[in-house]
Short mmCIF file of N, CA, C and O in Angstrom, two decimals:
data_model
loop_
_atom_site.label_atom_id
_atom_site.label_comp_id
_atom_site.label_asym_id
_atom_site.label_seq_id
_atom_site.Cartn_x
_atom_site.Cartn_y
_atom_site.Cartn_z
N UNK A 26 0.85 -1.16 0.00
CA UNK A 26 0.00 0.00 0.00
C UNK A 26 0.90 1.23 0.00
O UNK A 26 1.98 1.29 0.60
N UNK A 27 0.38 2.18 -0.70
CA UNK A 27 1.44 3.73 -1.13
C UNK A 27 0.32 4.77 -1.20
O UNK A 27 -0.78 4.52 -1.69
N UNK A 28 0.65 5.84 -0.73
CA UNK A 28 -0.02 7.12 -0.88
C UNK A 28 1.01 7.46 -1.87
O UNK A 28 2.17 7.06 -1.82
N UNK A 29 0.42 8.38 -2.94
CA UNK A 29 1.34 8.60 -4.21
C UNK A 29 0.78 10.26 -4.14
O UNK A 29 -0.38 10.62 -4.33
N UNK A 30 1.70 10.96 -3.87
CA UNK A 30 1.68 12.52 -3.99
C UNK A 30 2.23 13.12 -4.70
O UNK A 30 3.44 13.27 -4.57
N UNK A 31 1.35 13.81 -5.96
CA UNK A 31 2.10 14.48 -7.06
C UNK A 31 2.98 13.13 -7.96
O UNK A 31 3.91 13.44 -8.70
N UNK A 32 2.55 11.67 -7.78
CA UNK A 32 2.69 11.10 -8.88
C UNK A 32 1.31 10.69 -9.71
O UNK A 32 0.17 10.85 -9.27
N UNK A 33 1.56 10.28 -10.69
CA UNK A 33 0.09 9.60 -10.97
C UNK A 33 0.33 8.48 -11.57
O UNK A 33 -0.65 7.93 -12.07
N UNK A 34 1.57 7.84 -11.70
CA UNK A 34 1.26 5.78 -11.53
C UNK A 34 2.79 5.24 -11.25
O UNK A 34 3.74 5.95 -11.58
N UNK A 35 2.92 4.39 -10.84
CA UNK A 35 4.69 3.56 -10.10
C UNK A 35 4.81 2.35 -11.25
O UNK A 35 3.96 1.51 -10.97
N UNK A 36 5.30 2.10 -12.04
CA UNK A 36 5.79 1.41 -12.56
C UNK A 36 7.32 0.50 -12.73
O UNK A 36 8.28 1.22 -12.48
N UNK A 37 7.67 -0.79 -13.07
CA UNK A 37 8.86 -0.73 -13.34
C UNK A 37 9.33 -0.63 -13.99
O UNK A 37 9.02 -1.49 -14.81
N UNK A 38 10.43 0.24 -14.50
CA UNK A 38 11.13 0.68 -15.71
C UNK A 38 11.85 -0.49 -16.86
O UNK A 38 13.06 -0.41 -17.08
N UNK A 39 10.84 -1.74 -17.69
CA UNK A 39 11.69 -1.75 -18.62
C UNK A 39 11.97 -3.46 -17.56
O UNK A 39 11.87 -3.69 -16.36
N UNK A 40 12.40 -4.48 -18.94
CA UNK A 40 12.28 -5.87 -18.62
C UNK A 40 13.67 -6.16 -17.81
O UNK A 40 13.86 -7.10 -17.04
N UNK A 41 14.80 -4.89 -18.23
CA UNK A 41 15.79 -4.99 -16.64
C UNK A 41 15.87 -4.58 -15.50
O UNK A 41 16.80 -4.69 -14.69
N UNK A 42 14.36 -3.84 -15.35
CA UNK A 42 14.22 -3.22 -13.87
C UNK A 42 14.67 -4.59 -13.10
O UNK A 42 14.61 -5.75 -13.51
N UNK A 43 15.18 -4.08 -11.79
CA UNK A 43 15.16 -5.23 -10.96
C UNK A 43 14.40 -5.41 -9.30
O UNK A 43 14.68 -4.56 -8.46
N UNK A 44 13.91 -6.02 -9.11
CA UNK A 44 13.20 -6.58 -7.53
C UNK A 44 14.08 -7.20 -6.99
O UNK A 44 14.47 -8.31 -7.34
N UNK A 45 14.74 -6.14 -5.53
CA UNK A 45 15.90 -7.13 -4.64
C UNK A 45 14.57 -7.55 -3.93
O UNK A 45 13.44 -7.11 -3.71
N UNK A 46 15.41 -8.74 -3.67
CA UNK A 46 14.53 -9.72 -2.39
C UNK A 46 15.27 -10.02 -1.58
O UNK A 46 16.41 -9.57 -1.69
N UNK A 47 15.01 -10.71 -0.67
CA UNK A 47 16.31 -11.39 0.25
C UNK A 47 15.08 -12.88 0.32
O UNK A 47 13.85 -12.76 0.41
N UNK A 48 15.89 -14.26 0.24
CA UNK A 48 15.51 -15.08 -0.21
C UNK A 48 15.25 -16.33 1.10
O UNK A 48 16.08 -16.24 2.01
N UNK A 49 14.54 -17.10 1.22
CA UNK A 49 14.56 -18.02 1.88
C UNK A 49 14.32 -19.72 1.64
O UNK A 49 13.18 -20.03 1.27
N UNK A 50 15.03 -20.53 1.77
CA UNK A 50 15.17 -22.20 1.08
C UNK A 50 13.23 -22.60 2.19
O UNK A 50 12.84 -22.36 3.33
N UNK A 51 12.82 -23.09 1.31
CA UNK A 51 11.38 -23.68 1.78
C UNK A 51 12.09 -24.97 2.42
O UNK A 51 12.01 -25.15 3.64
N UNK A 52 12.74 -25.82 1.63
CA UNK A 52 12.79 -26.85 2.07
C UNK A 52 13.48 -26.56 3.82
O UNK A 52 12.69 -26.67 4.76
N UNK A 53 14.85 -26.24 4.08
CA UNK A 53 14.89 -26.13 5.11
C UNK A 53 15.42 -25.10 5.80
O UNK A 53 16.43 -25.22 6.50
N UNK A 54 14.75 -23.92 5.63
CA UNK A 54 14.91 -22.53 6.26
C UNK A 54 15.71 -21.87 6.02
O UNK A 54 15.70 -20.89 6.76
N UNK A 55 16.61 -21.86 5.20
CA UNK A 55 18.14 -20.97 5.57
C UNK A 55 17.82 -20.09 5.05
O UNK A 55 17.23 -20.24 3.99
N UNK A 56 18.06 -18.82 5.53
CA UNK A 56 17.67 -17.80 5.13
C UNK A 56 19.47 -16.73 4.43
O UNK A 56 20.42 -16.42 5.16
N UNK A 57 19.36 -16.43 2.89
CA UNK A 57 20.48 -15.89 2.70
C UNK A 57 20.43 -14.21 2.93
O UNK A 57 19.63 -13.48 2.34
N UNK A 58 21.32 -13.80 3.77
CA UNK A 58 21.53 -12.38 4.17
C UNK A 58 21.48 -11.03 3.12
O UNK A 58 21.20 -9.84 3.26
N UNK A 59 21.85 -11.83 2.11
CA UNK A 59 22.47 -10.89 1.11
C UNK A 59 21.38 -10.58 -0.03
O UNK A 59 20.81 -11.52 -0.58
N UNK A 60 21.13 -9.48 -0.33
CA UNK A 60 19.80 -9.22 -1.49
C UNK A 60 20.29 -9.94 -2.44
O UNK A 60 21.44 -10.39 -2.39
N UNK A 61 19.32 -10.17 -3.62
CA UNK A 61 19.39 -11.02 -5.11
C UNK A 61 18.04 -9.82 -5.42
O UNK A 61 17.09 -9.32 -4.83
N UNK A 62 18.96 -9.78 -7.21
CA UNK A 62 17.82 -9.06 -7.95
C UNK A 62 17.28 -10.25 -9.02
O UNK A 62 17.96 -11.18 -9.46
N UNK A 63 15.92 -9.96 -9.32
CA UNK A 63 15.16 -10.56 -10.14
C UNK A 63 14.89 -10.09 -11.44
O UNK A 63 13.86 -9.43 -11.31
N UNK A 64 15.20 -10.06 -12.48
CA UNK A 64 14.49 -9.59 -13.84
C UNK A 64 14.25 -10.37 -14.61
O UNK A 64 14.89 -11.42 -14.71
N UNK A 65 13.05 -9.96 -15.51
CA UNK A 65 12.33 -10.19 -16.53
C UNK A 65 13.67 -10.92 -17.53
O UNK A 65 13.64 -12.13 -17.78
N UNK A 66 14.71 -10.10 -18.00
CA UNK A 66 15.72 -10.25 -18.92
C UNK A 66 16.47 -11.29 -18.53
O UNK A 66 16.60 -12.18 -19.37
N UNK A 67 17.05 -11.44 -17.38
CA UNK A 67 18.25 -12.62 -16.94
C UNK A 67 17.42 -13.85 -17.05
O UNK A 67 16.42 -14.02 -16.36
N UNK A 68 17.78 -14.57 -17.77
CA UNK A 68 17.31 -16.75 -17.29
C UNK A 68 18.18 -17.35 -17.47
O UNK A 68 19.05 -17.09 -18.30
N UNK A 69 18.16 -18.27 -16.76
CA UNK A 69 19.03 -19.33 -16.62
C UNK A 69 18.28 -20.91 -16.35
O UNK A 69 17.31 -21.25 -15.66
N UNK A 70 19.30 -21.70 -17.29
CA UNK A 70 18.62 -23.04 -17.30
C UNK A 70 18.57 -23.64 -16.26
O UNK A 70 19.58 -23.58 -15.55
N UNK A 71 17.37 -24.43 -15.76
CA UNK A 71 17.17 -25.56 -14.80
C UNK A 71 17.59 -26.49 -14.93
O UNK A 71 17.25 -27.28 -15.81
N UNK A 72 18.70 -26.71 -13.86
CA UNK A 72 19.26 -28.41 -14.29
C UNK A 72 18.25 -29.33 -14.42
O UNK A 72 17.09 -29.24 -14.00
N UNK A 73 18.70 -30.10 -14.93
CA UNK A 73 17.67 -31.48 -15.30
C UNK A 73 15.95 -31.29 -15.84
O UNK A 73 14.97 -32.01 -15.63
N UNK A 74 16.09 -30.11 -16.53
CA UNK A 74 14.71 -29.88 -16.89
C UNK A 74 14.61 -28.72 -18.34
O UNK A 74 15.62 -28.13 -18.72
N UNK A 75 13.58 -28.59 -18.84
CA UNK A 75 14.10 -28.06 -20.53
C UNK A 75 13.92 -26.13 -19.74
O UNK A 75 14.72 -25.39 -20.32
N UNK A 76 13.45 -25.69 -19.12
CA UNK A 76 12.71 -24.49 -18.40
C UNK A 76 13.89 -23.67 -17.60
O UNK A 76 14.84 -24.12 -16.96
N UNK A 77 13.65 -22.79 -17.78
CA UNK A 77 14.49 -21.59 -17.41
C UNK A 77 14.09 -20.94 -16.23
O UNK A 77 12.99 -21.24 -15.75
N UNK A 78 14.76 -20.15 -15.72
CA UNK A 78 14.36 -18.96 -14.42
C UNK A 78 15.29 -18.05 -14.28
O UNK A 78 16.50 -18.30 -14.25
N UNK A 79 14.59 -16.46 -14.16
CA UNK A 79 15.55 -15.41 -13.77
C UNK A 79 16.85 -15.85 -12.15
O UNK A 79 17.87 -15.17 -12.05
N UNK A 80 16.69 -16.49 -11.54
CA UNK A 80 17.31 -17.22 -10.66
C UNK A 80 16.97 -18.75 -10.41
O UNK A 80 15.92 -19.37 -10.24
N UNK A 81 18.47 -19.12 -10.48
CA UNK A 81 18.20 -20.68 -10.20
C UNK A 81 19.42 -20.80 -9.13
O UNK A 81 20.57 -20.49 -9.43
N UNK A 82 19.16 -21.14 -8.22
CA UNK A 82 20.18 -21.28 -6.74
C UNK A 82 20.58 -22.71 -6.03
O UNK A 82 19.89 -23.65 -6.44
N UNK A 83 21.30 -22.97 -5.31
CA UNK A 83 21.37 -23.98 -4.87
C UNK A 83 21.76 -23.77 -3.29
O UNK A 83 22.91 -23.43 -3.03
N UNK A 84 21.02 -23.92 -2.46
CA UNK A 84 20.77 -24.17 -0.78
C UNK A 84 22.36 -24.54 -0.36
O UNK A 84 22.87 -25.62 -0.66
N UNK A 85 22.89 -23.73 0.19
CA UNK A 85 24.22 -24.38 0.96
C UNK A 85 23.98 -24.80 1.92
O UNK A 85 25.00 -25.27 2.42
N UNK A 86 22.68 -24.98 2.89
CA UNK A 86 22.46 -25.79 3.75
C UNK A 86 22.09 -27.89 3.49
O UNK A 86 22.63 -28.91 3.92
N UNK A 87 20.73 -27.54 2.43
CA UNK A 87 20.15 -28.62 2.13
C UNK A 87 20.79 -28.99 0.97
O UNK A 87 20.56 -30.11 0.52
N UNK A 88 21.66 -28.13 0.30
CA UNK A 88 21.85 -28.69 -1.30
C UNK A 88 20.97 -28.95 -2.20
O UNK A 88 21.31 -29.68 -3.13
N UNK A 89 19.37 -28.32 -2.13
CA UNK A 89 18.80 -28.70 -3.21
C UNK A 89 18.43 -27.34 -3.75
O UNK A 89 18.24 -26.31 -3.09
N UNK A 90 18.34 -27.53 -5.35
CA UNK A 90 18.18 -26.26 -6.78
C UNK A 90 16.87 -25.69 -6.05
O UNK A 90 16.14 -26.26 -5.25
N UNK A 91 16.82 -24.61 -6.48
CA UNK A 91 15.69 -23.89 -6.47
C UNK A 91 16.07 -22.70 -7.10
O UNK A 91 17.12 -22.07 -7.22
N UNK A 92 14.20 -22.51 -7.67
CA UNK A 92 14.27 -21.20 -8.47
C UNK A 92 13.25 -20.28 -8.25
O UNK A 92 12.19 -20.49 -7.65
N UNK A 93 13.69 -19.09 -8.88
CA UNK A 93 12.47 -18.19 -8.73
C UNK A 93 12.88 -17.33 -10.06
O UNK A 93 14.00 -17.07 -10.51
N UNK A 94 11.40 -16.92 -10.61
CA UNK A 94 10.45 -16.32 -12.02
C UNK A 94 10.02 -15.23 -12.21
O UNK A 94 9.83 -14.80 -11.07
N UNK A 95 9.68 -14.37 -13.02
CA UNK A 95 8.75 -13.25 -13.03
C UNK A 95 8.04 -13.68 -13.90
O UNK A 95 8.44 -13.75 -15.06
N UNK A 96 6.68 -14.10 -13.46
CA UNK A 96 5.55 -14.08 -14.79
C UNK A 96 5.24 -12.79 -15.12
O UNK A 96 4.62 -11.93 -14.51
N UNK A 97 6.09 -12.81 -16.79
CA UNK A 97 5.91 -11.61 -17.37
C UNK A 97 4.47 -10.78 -17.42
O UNK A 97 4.34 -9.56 -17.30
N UNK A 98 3.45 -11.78 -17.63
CA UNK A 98 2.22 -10.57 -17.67
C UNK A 98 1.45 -10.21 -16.56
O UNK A 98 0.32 -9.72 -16.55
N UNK A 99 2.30 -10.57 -15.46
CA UNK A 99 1.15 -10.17 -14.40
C UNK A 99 2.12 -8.63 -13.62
O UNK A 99 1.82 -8.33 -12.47
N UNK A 100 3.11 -7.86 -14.30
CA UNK A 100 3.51 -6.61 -13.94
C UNK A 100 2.65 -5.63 -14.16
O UNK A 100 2.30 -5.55 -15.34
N UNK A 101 2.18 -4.86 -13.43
CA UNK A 101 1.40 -3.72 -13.74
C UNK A 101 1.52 -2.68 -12.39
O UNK A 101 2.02 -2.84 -11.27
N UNK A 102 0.73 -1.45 -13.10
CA UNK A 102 1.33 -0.37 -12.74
C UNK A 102 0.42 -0.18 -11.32
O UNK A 102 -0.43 -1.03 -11.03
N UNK A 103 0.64 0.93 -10.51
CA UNK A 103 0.08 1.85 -9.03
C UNK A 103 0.22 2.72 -9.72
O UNK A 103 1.25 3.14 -10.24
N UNK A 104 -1.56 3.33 -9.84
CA UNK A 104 -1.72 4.52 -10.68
C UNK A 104 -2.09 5.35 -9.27
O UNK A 104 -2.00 4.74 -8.20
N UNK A 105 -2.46 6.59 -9.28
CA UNK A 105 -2.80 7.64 -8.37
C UNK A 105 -4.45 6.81 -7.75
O UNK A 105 -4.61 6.74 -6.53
N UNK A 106 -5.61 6.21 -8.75
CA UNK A 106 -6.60 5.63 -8.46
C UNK A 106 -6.09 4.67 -7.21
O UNK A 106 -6.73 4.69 -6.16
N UNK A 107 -5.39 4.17 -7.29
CA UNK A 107 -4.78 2.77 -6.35
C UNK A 107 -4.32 3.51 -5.00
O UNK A 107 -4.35 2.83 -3.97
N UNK A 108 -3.96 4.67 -4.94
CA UNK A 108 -3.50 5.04 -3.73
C UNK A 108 -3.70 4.93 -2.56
O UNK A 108 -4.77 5.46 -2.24
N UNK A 109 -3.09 4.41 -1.66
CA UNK A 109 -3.66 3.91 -0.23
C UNK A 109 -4.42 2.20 0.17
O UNK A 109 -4.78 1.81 1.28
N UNK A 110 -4.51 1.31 -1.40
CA UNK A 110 -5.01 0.43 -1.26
C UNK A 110 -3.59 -0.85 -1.81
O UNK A 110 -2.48 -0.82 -2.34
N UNK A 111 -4.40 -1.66 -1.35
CA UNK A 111 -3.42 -2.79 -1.63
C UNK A 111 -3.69 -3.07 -3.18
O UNK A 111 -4.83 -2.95 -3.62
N UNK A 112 -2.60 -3.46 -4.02
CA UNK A 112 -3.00 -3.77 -5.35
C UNK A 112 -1.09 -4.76 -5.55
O UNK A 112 0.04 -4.57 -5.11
N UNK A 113 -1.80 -5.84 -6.49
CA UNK A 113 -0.46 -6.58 -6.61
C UNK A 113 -0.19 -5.88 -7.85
O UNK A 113 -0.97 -5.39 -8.67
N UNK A 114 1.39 -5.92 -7.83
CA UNK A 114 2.23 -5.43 -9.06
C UNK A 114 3.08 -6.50 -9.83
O UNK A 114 3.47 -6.25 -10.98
N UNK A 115 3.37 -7.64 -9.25
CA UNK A 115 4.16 -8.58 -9.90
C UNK A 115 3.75 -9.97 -9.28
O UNK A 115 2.89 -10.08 -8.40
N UNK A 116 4.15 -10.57 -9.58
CA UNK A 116 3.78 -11.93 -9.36
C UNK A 116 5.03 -13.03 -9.78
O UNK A 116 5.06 -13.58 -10.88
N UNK A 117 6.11 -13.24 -8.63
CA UNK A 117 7.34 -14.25 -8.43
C UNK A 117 6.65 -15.72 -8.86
O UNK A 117 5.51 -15.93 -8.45
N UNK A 118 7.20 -16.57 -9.53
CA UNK A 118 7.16 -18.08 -9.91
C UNK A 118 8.00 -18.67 -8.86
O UNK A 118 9.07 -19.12 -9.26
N UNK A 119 7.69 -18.79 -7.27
CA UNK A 119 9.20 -19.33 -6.76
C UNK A 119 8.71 -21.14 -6.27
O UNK A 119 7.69 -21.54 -5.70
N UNK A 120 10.13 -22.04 -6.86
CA UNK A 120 10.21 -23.12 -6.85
C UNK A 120 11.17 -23.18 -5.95
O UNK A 120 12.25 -22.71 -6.31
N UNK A 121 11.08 -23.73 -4.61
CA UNK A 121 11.68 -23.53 -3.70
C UNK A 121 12.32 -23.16 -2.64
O UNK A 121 12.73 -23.84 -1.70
N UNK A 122 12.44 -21.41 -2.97
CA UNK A 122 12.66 -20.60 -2.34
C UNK A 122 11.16 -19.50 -1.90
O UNK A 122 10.13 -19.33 -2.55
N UNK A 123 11.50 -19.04 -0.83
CA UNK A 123 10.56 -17.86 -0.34
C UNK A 123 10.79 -16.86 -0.17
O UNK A 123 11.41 -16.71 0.88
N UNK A 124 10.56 -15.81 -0.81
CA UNK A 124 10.56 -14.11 -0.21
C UNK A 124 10.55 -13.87 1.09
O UNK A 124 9.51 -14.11 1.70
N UNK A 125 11.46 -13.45 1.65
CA UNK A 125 10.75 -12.76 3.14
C UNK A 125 11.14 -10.86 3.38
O UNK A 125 10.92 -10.03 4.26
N UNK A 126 11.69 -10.88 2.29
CA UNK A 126 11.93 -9.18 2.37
C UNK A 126 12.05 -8.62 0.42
O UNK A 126 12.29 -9.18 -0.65
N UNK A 127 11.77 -7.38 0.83
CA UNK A 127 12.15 -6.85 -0.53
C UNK A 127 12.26 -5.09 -0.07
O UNK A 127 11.80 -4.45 0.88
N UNK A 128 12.97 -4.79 -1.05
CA UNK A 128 14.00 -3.29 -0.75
C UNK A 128 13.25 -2.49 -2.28
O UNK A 128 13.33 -2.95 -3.42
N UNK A 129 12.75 -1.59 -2.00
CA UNK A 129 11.99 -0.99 -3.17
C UNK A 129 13.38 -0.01 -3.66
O UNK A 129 13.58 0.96 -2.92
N UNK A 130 14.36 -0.18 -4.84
CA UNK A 130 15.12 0.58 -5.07
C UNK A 130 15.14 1.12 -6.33
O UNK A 130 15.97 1.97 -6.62
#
């Protein structure tokens, strides 16, 4: 939720904008300290599978792959109408890993 003053919509700039997150292994908790950015533009192949992801990681705790996605068509904008209400803007594909923070930069 955003009060938008003297803007009239938030968008992200362009398929290399990037979303830091700071990331967390589902399977068994480890949580990595350090931000990771997400874009539309970066993929990388999934081992053992034909499918790609803007991040594909591997758990230094558990050792198992995991990835996370941007489904391209679900980005959209916070226009001035939206102000003060909750409205989703993106929508992560994550296989394995969990969001638990993100840094609006």
């Amino acid at each position: 939720m955003a009060q938008l003053d003297n803007v009239t919509s938030l968008r992200p700039d362009g398929d290399d904008f990037r979303w830091y997150l700071k990331l967390r292994c589902a399977n068994c908790g480890e949580e990595n300290p350090k931000w990771v950015y997400v874009t539309l533009e970066d993929k990388m192949p999934i081992k053992g599978s034909r499918g790609e992801a803007s991040i594909v990681a591997k758990c230094h705790l558990c050792g198992r792959e995991n990835s996370v996605d941007i489904l391209s068509d679900s980005i959209k904008e916070y226009n001035a109408e939206d102000s003060e209400t909750l409205k989703r803007m993106v929508i992560f594909d994550c296989r394995g890993l969990e969001p638990f923070d993100f840094s609006p930069r």
